Coordinates of C-alpha atoms in Angstrom, one line a residue:
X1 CA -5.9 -51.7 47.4
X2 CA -9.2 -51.7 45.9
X3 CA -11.7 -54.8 46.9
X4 CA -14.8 -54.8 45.1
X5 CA -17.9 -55.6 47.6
X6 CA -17.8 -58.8 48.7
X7 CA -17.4 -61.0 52.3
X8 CA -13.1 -61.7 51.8
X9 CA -11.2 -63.8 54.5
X10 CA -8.5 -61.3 56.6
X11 CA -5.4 -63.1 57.4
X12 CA -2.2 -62.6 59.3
X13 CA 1.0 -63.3 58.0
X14 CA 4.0 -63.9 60.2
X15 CA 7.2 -64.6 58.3
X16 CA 5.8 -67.7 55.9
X17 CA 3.5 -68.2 58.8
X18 CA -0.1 -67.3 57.7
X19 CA -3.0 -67.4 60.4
X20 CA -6.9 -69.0 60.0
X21 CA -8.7 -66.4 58.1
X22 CA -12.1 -64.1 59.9
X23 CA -14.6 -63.2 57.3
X24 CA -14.8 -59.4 56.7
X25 CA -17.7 -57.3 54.9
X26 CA -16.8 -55.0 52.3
X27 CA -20.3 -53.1 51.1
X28 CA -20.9 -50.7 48.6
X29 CA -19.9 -46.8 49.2
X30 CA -23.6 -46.2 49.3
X31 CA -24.5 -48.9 51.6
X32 CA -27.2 -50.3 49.2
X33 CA -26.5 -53.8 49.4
X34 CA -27.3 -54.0 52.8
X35 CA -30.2 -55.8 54.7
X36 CA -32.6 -53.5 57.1
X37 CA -31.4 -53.7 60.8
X38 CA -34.4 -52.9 63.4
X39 CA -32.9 -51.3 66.9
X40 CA -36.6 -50.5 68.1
X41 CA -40.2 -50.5 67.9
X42 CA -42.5 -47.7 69.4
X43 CA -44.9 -48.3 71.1
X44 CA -44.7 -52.3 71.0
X45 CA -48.2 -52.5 71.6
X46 CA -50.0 -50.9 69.5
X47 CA -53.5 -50.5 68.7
X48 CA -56.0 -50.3 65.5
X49 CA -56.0 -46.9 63.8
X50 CA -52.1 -45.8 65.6
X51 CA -49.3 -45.5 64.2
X52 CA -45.8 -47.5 65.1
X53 CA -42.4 -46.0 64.7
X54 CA -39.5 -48.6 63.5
X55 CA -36.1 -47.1 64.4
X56 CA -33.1 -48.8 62.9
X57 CA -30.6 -48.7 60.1
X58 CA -30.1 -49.4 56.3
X59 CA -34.0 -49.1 55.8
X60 CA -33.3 -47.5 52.1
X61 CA -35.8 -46.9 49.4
X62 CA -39.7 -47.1 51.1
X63 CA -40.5 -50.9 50.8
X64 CA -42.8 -52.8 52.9
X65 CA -43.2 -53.5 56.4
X66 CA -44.7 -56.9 57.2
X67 CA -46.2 -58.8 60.2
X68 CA -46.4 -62.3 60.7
X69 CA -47.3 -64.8 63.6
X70 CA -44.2 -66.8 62.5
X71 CA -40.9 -66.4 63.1
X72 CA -39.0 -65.5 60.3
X73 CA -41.4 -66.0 57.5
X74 CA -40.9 -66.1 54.0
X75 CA -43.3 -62.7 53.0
X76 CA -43.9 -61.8 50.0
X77 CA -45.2 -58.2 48.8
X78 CA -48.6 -58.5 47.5
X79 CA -49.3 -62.3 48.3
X80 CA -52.2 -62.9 50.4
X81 CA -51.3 -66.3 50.9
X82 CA -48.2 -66.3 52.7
X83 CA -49.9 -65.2 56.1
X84 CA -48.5 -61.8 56.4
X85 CA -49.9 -58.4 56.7
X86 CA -48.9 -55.9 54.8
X87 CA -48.8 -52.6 56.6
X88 CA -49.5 -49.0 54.8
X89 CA -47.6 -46.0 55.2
X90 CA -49.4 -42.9 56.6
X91 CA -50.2 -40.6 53.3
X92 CA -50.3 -36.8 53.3
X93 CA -50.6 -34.9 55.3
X94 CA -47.6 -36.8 56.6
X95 CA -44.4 -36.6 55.4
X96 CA -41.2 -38.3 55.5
X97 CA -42.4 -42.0 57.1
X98 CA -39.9 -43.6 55.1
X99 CA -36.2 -43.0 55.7
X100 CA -32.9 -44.8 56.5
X101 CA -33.1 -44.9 59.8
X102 CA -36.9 -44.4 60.9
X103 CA -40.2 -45.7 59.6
X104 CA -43.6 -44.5 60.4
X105 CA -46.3 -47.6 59.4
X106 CA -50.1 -47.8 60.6
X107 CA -52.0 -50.5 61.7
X108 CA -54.9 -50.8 60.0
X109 CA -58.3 -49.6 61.7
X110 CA -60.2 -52.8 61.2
X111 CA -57.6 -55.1 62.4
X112 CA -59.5 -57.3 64.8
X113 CA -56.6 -60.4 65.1
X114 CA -54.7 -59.2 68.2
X115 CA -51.7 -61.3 68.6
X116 CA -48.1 -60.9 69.1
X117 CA -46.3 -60.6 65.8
X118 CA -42.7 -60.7 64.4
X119 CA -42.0 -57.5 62.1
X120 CA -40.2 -57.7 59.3
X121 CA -38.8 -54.5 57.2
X122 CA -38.2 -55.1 53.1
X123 CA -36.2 -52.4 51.5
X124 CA -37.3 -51.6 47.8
X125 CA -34.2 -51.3 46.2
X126 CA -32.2 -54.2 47.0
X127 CA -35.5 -56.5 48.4
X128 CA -33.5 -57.3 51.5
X129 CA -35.1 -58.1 54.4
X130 CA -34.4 -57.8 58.3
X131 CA -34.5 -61.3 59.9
X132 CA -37.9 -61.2 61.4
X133 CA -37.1 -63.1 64.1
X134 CA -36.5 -61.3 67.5
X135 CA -38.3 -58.0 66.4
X136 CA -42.3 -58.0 67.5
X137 CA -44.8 -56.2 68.4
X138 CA -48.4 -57.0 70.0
X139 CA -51.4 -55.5 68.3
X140 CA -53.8 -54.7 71.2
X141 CA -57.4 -53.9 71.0
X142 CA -58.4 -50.7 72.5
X143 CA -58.8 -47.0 71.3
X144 CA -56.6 -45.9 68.7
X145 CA -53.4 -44.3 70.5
X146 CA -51.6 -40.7 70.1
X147 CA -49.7 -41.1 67.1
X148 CA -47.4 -39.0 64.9
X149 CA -46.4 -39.0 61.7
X150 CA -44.6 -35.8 60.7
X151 CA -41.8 -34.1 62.2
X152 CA -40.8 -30.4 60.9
X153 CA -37.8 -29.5 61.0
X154 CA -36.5 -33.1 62.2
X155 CA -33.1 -31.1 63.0
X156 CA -31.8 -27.8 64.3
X157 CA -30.7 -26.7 67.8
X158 CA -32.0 -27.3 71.1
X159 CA -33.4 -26.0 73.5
X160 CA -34.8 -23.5 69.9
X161 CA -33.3 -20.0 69.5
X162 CA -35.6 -16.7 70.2
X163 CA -36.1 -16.3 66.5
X164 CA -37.2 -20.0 65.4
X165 CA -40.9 -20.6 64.6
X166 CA -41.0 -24.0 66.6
X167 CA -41.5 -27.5 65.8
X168 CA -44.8 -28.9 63.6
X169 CA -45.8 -32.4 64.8
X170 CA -48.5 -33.7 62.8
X171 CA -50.7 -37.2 63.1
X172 CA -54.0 -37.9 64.6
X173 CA -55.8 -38.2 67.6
X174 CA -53.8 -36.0 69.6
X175 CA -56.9 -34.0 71.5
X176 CA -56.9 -30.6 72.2
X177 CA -54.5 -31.5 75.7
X178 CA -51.4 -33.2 74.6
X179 CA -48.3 -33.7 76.3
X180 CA -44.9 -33.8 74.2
X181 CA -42.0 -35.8 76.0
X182 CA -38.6 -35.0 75.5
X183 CA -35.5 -37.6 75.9
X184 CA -32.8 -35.2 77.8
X185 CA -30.1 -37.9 76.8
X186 CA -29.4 -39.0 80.5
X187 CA -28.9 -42.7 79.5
X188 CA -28.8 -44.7 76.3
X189 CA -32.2 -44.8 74.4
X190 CA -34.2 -48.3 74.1
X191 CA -37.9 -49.1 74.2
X192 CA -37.2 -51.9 76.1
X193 CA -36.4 -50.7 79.2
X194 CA -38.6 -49.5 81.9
X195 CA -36.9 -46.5 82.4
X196 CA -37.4 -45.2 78.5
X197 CA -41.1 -46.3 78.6
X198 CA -42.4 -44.6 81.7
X199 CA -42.6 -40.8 80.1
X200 CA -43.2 -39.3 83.7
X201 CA -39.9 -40.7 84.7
X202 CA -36.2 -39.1 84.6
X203 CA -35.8 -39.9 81.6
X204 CA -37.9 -37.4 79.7
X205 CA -38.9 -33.7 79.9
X206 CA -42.8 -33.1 79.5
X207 CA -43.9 -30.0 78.0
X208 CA -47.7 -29.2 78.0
X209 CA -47.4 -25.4 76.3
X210 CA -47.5 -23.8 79.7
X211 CA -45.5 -20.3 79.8
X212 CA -44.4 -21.7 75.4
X213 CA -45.3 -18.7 73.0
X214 CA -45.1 -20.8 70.3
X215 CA -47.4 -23.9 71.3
X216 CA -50.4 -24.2 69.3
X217 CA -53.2 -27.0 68.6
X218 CA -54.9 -26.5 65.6
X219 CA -59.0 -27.0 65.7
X220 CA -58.9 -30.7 64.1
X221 CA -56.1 -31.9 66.9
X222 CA -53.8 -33.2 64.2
X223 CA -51.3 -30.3 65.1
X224 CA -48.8 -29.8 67.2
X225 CA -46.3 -26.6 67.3
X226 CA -43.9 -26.4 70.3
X227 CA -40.7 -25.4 71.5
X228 CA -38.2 -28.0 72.3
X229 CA -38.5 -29.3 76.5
X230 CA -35.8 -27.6 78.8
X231 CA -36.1 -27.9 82.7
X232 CA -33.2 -27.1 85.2
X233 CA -30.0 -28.0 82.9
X234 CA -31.5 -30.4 81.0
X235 CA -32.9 -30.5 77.4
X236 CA -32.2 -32.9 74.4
X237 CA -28.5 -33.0 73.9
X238 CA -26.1 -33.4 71.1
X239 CA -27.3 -36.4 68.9
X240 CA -30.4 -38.1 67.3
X241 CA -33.2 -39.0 70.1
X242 CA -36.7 -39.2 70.4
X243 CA -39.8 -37.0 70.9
X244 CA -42.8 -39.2 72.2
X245 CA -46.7 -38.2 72.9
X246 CA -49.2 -38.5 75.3
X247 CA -52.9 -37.6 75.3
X248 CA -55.5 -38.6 78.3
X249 CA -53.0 -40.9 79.7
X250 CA -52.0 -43.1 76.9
X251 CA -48.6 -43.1 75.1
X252 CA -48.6 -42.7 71.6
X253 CA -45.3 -43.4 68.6
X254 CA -42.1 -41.1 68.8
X255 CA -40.2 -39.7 66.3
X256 CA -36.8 -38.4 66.2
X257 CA -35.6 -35.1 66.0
X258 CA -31.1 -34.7 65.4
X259 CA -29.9 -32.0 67.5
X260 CA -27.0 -30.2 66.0
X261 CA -24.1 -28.5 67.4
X262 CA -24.1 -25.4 69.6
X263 CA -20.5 -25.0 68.2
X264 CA -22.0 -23.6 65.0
X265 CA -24.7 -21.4 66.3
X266 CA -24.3 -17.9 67.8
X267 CA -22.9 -18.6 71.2
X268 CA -23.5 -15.0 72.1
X269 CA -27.1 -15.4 72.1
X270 CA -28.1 -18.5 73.9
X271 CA -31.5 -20.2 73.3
X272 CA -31.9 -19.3 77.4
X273 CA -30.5 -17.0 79.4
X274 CA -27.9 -18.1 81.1
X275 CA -26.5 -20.9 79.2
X276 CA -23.5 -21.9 77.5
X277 CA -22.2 -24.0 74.9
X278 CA -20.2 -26.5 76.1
X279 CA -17.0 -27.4 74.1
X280 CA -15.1 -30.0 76.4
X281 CA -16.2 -33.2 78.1
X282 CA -19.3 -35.3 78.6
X283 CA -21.9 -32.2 77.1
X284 CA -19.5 -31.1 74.4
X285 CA -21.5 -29.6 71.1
X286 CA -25.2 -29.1 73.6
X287 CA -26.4 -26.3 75.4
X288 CA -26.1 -25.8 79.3
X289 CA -26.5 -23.8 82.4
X290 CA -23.6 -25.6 82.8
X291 CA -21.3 -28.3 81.5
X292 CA -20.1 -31.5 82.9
X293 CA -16.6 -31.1 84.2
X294 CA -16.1 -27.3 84.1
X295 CA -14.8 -25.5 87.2
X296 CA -17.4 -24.1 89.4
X297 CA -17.1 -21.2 91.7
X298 CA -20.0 -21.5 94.8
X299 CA -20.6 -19.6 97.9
X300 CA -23.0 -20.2 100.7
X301 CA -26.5 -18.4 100.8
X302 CA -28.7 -18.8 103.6
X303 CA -31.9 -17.7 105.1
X304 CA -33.6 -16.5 108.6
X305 CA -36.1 -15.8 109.8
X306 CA -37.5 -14.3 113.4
X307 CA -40.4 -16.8 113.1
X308 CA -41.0 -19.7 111.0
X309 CA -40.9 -20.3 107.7
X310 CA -43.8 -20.2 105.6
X311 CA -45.0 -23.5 104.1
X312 CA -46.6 -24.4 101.0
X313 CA -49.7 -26.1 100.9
X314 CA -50.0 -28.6 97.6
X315 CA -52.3 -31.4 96.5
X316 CA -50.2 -34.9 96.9
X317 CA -50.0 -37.3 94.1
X318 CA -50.4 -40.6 95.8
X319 CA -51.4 -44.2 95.3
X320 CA -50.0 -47.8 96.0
X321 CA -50.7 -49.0 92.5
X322 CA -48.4 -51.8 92.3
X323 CA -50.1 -53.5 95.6
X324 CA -53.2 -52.9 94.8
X325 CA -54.7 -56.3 94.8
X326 CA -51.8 -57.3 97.4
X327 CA -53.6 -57.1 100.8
X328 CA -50.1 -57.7 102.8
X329 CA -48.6 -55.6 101.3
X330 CA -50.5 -52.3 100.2
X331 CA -49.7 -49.7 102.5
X332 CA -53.3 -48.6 104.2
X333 CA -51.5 -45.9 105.1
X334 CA -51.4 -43.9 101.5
X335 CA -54.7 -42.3 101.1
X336 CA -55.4 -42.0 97.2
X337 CA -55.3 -38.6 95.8
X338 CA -56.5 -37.0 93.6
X339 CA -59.6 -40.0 93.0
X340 CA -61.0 -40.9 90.8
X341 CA -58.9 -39.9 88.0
X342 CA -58.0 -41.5 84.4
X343 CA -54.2 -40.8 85.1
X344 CA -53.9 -44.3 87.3
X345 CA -52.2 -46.8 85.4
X346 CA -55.8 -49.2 85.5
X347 CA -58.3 -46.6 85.7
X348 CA -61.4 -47.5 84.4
X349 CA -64.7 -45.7 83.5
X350 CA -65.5 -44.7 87.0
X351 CA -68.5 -46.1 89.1
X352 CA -71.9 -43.4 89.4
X353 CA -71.7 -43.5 92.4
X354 CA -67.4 -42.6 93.3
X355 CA -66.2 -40.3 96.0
X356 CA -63.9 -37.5 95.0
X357 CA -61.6 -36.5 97.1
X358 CA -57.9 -35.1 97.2
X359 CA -55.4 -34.9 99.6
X360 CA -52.6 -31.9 101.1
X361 CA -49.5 -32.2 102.5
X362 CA -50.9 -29.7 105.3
X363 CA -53.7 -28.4 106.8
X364 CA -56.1 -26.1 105.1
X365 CA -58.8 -23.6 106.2
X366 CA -61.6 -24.8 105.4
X367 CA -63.5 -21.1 105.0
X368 CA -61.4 -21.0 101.8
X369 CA -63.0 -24.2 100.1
X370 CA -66.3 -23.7 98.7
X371 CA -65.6 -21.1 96.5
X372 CA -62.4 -22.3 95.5
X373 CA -63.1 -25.9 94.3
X374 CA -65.4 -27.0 91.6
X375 CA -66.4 -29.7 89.8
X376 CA -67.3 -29.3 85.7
X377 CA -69.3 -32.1 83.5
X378 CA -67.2 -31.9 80.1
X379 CA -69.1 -33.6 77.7
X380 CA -69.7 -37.3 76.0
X381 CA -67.4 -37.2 73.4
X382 CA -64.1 -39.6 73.4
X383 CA -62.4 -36.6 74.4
X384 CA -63.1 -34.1 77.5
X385 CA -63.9 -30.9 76.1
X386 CA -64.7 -28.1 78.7
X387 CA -66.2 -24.6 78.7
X388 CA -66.3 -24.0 82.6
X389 CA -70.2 -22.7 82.1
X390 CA -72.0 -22.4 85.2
X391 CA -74.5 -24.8 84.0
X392 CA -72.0 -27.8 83.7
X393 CA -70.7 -27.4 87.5
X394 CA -72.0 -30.3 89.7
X395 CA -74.2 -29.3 92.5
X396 CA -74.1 -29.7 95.9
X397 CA -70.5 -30.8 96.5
X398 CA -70.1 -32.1 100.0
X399 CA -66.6 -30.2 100.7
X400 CA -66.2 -32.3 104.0
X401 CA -62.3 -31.5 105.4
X402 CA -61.3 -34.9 107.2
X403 CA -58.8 -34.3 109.9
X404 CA -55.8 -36.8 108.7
X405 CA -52.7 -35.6 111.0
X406 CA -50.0 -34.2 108.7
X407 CA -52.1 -35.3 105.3
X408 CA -55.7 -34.1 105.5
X409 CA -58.2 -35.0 102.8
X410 CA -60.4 -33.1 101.1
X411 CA -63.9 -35.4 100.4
X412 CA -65.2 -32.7 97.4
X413 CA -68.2 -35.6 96.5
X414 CA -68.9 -38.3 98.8
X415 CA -69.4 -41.9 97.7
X416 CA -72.5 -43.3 98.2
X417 CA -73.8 -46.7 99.5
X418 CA -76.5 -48.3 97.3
X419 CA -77.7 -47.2 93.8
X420 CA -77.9 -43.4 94.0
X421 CA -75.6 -41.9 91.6
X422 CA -73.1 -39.1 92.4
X423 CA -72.5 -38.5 88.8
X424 CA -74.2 -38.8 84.9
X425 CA -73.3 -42.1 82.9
X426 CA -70.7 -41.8 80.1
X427 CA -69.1 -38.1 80.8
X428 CA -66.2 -36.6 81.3
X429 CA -65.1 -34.7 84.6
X430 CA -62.8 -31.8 86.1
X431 CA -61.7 -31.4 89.2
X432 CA -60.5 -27.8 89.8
X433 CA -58.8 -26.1 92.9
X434 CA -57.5 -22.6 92.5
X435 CA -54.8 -20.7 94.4
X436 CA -57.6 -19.4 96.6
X437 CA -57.0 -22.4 98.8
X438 CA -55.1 -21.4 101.4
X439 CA -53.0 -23.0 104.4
X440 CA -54.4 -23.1 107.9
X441 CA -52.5 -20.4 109.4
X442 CA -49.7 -21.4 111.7
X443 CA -48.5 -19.4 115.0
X444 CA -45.4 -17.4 113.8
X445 CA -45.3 -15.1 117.1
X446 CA -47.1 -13.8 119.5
X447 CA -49.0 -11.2 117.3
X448 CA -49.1 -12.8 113.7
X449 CA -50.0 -15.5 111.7
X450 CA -49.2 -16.6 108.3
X451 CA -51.0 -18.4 105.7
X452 CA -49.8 -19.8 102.0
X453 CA -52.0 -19.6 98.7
X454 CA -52.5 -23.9 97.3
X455 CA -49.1 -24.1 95.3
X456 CA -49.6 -24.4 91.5
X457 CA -48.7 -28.0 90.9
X458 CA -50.9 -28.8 87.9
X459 CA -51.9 -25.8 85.9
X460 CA -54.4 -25.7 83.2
X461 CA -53.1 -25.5 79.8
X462 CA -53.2 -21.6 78.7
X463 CA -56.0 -22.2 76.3
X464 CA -57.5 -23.2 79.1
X465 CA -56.8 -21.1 81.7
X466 CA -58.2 -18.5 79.6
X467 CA -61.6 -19.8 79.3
X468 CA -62.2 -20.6 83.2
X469 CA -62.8 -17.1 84.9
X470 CA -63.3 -18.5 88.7
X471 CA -59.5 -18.0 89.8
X472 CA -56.2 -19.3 88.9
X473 CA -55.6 -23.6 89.0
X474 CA -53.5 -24.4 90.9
X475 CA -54.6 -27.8 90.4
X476 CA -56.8 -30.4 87.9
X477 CA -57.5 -33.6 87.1
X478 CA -60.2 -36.0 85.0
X479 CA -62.0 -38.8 85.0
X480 CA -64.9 -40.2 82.9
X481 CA -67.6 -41.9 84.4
X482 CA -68.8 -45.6 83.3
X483 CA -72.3 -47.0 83.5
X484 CA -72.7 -49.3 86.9
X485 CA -72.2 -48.5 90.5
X486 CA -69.0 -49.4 93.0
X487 CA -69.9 -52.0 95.8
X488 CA -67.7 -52.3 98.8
X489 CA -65.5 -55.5 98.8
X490 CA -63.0 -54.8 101.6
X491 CA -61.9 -52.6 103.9
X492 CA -58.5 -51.2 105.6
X493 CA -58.7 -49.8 109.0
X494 CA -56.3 -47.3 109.8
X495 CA -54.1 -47.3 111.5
X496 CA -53.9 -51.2 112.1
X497 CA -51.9 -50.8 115.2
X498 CA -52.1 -48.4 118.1
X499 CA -50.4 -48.4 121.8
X500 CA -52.2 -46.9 124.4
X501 CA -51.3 -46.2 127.9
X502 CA -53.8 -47.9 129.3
X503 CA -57.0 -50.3 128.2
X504 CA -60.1 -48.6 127.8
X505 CA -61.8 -47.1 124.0
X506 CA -59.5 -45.8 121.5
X507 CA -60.3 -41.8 121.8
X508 CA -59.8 -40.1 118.4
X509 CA -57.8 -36.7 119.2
X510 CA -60.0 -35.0 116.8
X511 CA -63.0 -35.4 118.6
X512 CA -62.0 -36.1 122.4
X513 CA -65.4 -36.7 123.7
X514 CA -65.8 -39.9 121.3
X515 CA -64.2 -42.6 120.8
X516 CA -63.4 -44.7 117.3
X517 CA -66.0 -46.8 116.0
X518 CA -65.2 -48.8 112.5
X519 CA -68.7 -49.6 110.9
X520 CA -68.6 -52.3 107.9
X521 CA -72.4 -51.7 105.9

């Protein structure tokens, strides 16, 4: 039975019985008589200059994408009365911003009215609309964010085959460090959750180049080639999902990227060695080391030793961000590390007068420091930019190892009381320690001892890596220095409890012959 398109009551008939009648869409083969559907907007907060990615459905023919401060409001393409802003499409060198299911629009770079606004999609061949009236976004001021506009391919396999040239992102502003997240498909996909927003999470795979053949930045940071993210048995599965962006700590747009079948590639050459297509269950159609549900064979390995075993030193990523201005309950106990740094979710341009200082899981001899930590100026521009010349290190570090139990820290520049500045107004900063940082070296018998090179937890990028000729990194950081100086406003004293065996001063184990003092200046 043919029914033309149209919204036709479905009934039940019984006998001569006939039931109450539920409305039922018939649409064109083509779907072109239907309105724009938005599923998610990325990022939701945008910022002048970035571009936002609209993911949904039935977007058709490039139309318009329109803001307003009202809920559902009447637009109306090219009225400037109607309160709504029109927004434009990115134009070459980006491609593509315009398709069924994905929409790539820019706010403007002189948009000063920051507000929350409902966004409304209007398709050009039917003039349909979405409802504009639970979608919104909130224009923030600020630097314009990572963004993306370009996607090449936008499908194919993943993790990519030997022989593939990689993927080309291109956009803007994505500095000569980016970081490329990958959704590995562990749960459903939605901005709105924290899960999906938090990049460093489980979530997503990062890939900064390190150890990719194929990753490039070209000179004019607007390029992007890369492999596609794989860690462990994880990469992006079977399915349409999104590849977002991050450059000096701020989260740029995504765009998606289809992965297709492993059934139809060459299963005898796997994109890495050791994986498998899986064709049952859960991972059917993706690559893995190995699939959910299939029969495993295991054995048992285990190690021994006639000593002890050898332990790792590493630099500890640490800070009780979410307490911060909670004195109940922040944990004195969690010495920052590394600090100060631009990667803390409210860094801010950092005080002339800052301490720098990391912190190890271990203890570390201190013969191996000085010529194993540096500190480089990196320039005034909005983005750091380092050459690791002799005449950009800072001078006279202080290099003072703190005993701290099992968590020593490592005071590279001490703050200073007062107005004498550690550091030069408005510059960027690296923080370097190489693998020449080694562990204090531990008793493993009678006759030897043992020590362990700094474990590489944060490598430079290649590029990088290249340029600095003072050792390997085994660790980094950044931060960029503001204009005024840090004043003390409260102090923990740590640790806030202690039992003693009997009354007397407190002696610090450390030092035996002296006991703790706690001076507030």
């Amino acid at each position: 039975i043919y029914v033309s398109p149209s919204t036709p009551l479905i009934s039940v008939k019984k006998g001569t019985a006939i039931s109450n009648g539920i409305p039922f869409q018939v649409t064109k083969a083509d779907l072109s008589d239907q309105k724009p559907f938005i599923s998610d907007i990325d990022p939701a907060d945008p910022t002048p200059g970035s571009f936002v990615t609209i993911y949904g459905a039935h977007f058709g023919v490039a139309g318009v994408v329109y803001l307003s401060k009202t809920k559902g409001a009447t637009c109306v393409y090219g009225d400037d009365t109607d309160g709504c802003v029109e927004l434009e499409l990115p134009t070459e060198p980006c491609a593509h911003t315009w398709t069924d299911t994905q929409i790539i629009a820019e706010i403007d770079g002189s948009f000063d009215d920051f507000d929350t606004y409902y966004v409304t999609v209007e398709r050009a061949d039917n003039h349909l609309k979405s409802d504009g009236t639970l979608d919104v976004l909130s224009v923030q001021k600020g630097a314009p964010k990572p963004s993306i506009c370009g996607l090449s391919p936008s499908q194919g396999p993943a993790p990519l085959p030997a022989d593939h040239l990689g993927l080309t992102f291109v956009g803007k502003y994505f500095t000569a460090t980016p970081i490329l997240y990958f959704w590995n498909g562990t749960q459903p996909y939605s901005t709105t959750t924290e899960e999906t927003d938090d990049l460093d999470g489980g979530a997503w795979i990062g890939w900064n180049g390190s150890g990719d053949t194929r990753w490039q930045v070209d000179g004019t940071e607007t390029e992007i080639v890369s492999s596609i993210a794989y860690a462990g048995n994880q990469s992006m599965p079977l399915g349409k999902w999104p590849i977002s962006i991050k450059a000096n700590n701020i989260k740029g747009n995504s765009v998606a990227y289809l992965v297709t079948d492993c059934r139809v590639q060459d299963q005898n050459n796997p994109p890495v060695q050791g994986w498998q297509c899986c064709t049952e269950g859960r991972d059917t159609g993706s690559w893995k080391s190995f699939c959910e549900g299939e029969e495993r064979e295991s054995g048992y390995v285990w190690r021994f030793t006639t000593a002890i075993f050898p332990l790792d030193p590493y630099v500890l990523t640490q800070c009780d961000q979410k307490n911060w201005y909670d004195d109940f309950a922040y944990d004195g106990n969690i010495n920052p590390s590394p600090i100060p740094s631009s990667e803390w979710e409210e860094s801010e341009p950092m005080c002339l007068n800052a301490q720098v200082q990391v912190v190890f899981n271990m203890g570390i001899k201190g013969n191996t420091i000085p010529d194993n930590v540096f500190v480089y100026a990196c320039g005034t521009e909005k983005d750091i930019s380092c050459d690791y010349a002799d005449s950009e290190l800072l001078p006279n570090l202080d290099l003072m190892l703190e005993p701290g139990g099992n968590d020593p820290a490592l005071v590279i520049k001490k703050g200073l009381l007062g107005d004498t500045p550690n550091f030069v107004p408005n510059t960027w900063y690296r923080v370097l320690l190489t693998t020449g940082v080694t562990s204090v070296s531990p008793d493993i018998s009678t006759t030897a001892t043992s020590t362990s090179p700094l474990r590489i937890t944060r490598p430079l990028p290649k590029k990088e890596q290249d340029k600095f000729e003072k050792g390997t990194v085994a660790f980094y950081y950044d931060f960029h220095t503001g204009t005024g100086f840090c004043s003390l406003n409260s102090a923990f004293i740590t640790p806030k409890e202690k039992e003693v065996n009997r009354l007397g001063l407190l002696m610090d184990k450390w030092y035996p012959d002296q006991p703790f003092y706690y001076y507030l200046k």
